mmCIF file of C-alpha atoms in Angstrom:
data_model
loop_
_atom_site.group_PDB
_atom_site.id
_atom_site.type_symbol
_atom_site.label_atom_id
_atom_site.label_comp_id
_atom_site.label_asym_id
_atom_site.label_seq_id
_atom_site.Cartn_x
_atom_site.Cartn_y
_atom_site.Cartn_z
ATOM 1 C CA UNK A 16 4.167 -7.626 13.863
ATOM 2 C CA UNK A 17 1.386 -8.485 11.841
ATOM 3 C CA UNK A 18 -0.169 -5.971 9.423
ATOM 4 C CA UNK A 19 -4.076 -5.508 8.980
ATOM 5 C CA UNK A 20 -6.318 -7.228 5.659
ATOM 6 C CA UNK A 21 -6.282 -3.344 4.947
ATOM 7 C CA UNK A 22 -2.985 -2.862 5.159
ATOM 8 C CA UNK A 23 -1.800 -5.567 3.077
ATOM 9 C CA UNK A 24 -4.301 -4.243 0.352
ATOM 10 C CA UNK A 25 -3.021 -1.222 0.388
ATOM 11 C CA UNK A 26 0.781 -2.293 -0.114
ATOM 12 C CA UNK A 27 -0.356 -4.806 -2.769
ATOM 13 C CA UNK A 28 -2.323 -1.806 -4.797
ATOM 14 C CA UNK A 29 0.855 0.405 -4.242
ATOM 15 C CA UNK A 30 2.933 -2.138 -5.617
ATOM 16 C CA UNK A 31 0.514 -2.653 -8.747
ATOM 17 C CA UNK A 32 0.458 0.787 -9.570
ATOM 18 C CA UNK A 33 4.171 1.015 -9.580
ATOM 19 C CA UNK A 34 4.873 -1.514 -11.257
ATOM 20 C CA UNK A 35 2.944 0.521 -14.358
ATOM 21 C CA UNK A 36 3.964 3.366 -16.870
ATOM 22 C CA UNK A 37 3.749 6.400 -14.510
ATOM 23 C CA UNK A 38 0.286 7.834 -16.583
ATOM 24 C CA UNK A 39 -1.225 4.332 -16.639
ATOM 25 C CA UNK A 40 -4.916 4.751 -15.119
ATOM 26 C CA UNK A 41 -6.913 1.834 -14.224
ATOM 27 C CA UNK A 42 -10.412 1.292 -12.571
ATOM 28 C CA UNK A 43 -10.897 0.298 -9.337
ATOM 29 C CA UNK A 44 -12.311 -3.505 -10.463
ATOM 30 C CA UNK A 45 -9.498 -3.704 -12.330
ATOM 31 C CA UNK A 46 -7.338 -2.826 -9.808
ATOM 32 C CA UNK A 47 -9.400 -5.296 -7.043
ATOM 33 C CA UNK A 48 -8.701 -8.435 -9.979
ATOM 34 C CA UNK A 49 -4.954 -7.111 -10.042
ATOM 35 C CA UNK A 50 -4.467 -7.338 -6.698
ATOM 36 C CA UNK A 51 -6.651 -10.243 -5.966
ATOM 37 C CA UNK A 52 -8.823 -9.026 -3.219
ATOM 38 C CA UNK A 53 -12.807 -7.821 -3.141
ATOM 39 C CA UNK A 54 -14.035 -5.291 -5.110
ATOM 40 C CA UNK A 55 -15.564 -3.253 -1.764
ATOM 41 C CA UNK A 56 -12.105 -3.833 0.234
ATOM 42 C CA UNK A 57 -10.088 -2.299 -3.135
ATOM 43 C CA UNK A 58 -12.647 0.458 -3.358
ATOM 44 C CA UNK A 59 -12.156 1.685 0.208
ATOM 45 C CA UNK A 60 -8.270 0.886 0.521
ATOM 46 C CA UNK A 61 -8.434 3.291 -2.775
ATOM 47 C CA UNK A 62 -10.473 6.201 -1.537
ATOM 48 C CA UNK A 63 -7.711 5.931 1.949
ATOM 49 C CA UNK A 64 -4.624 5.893 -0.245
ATOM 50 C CA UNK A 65 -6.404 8.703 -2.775
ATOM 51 C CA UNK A 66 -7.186 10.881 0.582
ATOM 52 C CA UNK A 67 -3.091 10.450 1.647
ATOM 53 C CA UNK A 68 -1.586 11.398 -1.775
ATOM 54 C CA UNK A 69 -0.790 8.608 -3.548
ATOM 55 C CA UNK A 70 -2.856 7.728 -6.175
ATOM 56 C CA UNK A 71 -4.939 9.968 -7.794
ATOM 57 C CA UNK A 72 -8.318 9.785 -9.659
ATOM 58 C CA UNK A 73 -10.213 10.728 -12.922
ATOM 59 C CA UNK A 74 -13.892 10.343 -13.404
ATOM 60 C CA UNK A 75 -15.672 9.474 -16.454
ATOM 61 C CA UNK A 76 -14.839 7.530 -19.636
ATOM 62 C CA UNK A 77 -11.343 7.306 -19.678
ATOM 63 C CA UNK A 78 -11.130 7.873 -15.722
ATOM 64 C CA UNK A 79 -9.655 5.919 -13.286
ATOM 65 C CA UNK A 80 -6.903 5.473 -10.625
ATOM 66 C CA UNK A 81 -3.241 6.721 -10.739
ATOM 67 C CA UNK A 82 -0.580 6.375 -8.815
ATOM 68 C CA UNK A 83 1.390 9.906 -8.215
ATOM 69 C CA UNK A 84 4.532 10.543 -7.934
ATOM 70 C CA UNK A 85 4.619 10.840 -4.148
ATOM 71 C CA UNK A 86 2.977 7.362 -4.408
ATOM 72 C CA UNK A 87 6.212 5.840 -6.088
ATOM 73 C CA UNK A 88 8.474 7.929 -3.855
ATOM 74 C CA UNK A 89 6.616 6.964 -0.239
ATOM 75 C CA UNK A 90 8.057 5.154 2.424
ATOM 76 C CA UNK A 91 6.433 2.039 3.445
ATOM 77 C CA UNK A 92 7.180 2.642 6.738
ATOM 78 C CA UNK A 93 5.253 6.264 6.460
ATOM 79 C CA UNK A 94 2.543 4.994 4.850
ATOM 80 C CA UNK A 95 1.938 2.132 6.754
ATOM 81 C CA UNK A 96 2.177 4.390 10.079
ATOM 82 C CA UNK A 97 -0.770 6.434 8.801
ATOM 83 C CA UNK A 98 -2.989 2.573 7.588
ATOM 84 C CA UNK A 99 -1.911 0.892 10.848
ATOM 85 C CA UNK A 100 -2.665 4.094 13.460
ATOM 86 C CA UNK A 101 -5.245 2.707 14.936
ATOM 87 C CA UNK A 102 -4.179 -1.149 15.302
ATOM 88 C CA UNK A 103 -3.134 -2.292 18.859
ATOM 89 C CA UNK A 104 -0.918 -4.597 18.869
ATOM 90 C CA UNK A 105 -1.586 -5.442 22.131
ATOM 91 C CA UNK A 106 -5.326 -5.858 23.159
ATOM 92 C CA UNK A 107 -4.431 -2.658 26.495
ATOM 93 C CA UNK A 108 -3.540 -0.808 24.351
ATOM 94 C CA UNK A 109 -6.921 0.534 23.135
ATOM 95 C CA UNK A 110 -8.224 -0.461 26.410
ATOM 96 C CA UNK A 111 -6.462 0.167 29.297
ATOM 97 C CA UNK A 112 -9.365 -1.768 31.703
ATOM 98 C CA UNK A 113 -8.494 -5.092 29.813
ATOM 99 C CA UNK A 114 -5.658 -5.930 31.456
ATOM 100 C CA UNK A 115 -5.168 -5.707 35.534
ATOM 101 C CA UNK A 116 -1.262 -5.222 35.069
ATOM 102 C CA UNK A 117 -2.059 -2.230 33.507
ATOM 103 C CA UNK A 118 -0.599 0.255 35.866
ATOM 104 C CA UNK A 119 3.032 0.450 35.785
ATOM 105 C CA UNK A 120 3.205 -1.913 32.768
ATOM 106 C CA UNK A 121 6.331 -1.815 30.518
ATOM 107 C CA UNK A 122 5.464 -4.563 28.216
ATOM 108 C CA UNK A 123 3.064 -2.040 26.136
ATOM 109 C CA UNK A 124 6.517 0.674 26.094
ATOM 110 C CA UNK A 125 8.898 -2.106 24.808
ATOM 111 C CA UNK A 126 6.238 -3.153 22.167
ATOM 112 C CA UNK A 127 5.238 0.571 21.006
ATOM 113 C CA UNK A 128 9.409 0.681 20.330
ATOM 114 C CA UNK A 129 9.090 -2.268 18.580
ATOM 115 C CA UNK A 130 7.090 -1.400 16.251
ATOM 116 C CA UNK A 131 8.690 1.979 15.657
ATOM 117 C CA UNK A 132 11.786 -0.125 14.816
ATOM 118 C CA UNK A 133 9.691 -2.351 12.667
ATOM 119 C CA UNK A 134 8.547 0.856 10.938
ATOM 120 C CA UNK A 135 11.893 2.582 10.943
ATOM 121 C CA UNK A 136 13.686 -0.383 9.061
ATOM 122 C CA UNK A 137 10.629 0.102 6.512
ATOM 123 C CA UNK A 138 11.219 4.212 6.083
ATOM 124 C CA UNK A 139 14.651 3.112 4.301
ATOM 125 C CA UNK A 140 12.371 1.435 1.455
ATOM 126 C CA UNK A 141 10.167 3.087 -1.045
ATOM 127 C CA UNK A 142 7.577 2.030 -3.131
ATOM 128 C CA UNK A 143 9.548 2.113 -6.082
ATOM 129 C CA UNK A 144 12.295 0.368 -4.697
ATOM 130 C CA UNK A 145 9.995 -2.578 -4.031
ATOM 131 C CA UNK A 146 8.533 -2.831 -7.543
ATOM 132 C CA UNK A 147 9.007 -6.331 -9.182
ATOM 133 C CA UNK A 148 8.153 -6.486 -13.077
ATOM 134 C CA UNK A 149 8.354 -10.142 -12.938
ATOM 135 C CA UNK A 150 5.670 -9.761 -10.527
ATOM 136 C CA UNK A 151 3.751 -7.500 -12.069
ATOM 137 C CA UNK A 152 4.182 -8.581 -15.370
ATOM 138 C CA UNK A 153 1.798 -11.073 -15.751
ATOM 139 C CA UNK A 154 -0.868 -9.728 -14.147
ATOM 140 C CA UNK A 155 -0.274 -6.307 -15.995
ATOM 141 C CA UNK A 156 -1.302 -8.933 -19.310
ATOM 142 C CA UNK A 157 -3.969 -10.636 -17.931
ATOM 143 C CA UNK A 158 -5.816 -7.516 -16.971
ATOM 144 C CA UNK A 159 -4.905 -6.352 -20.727
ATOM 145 C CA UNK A 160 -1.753 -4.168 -20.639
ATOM 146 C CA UNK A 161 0.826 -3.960 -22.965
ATOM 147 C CA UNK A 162 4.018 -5.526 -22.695
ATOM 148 C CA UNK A 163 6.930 -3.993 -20.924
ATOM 149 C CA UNK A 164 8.470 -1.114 -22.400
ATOM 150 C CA UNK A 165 11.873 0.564 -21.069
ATOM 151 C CA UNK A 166 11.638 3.880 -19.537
ATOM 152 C CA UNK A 167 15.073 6.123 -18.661
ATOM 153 C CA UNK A 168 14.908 4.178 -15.451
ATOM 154 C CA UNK A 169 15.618 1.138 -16.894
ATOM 155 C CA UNK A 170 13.088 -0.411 -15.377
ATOM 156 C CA UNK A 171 10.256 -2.640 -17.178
ATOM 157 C CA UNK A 172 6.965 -0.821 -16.785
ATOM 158 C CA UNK A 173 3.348 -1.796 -18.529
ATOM 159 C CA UNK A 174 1.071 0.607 -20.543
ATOM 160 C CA UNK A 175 -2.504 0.535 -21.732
#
């Protein structure tokens, strides 16, 4: 299965944010340079995640995005259900005139299980669990962050 440009944003931003000291706010252009991907694609993969839970914002001077703590704790698998609701993977699926082996068909039932497997395997992962500070290390200093310091996890983490 592939996942959508939006998708893979959204997982990338997700993994940014955790990857940070649990207050750390950041802007949105700093998040887009984090994650290596266009301002306007950041911004509205932001507003999406914002509107599901998982990060949270601040306005003004020392504003700027957050990831909660039912960001860290979320299930790829759930969140990428809710990103990836509207994504066919097969082009009769959002139109059942495309095809004229519609009627009957059971190759669009064995790939809607499919995916539910694909998404099931991810529902055993979290965020968290996925968070590499070697990955997120160095782009944590180039967009001006701290070095790592150890929280109670254990786990390296990057503060402004």
């Amino acid at each position: 299965m592939r996942l959508t440009a939006f998708s893979d944003i959204a997982l990338r931003v997700l993994l940014l944010m955790g990857g940070l000291a649990p207050e750390t706010m950041l802007s949105t252009q700093r998040i887009a340079d984090g994650v290596g991907a266009p301002y306007n694609h950041v911004a509205k993969t932001v507003a999406r995640l914002r509107g599901m839970g998982l990060l949270c914002s601040q306005r003004g001077r020392s504003g700027g995005v957050m990831l909660t703590e039912e960001g860290r704790e979320a299930r790829v698998g759930q969140v990428l259900r809710v990103l990836e609701a509207d994504t066919a993977i097969v082009e009769c699926e959002a139109d059942e005139t495309a095809c004229p082996l519609n009627h009957g068909c059971r190759l669009r039932r064995a790939l809607a299980g499919a995916r539910e497997a694909f998404y099931r395997e991810l529902d055993e992962v979290s965020i968290a669990e996925l968070v590499n500070p070697r990955q997120v290390g160095p782009i944590a200093v180039q967009l001006g962050l701290r070095p790592p310091e150890q929280l109670d996890s254990g786990t390296p983490t990057f503060a402004i």
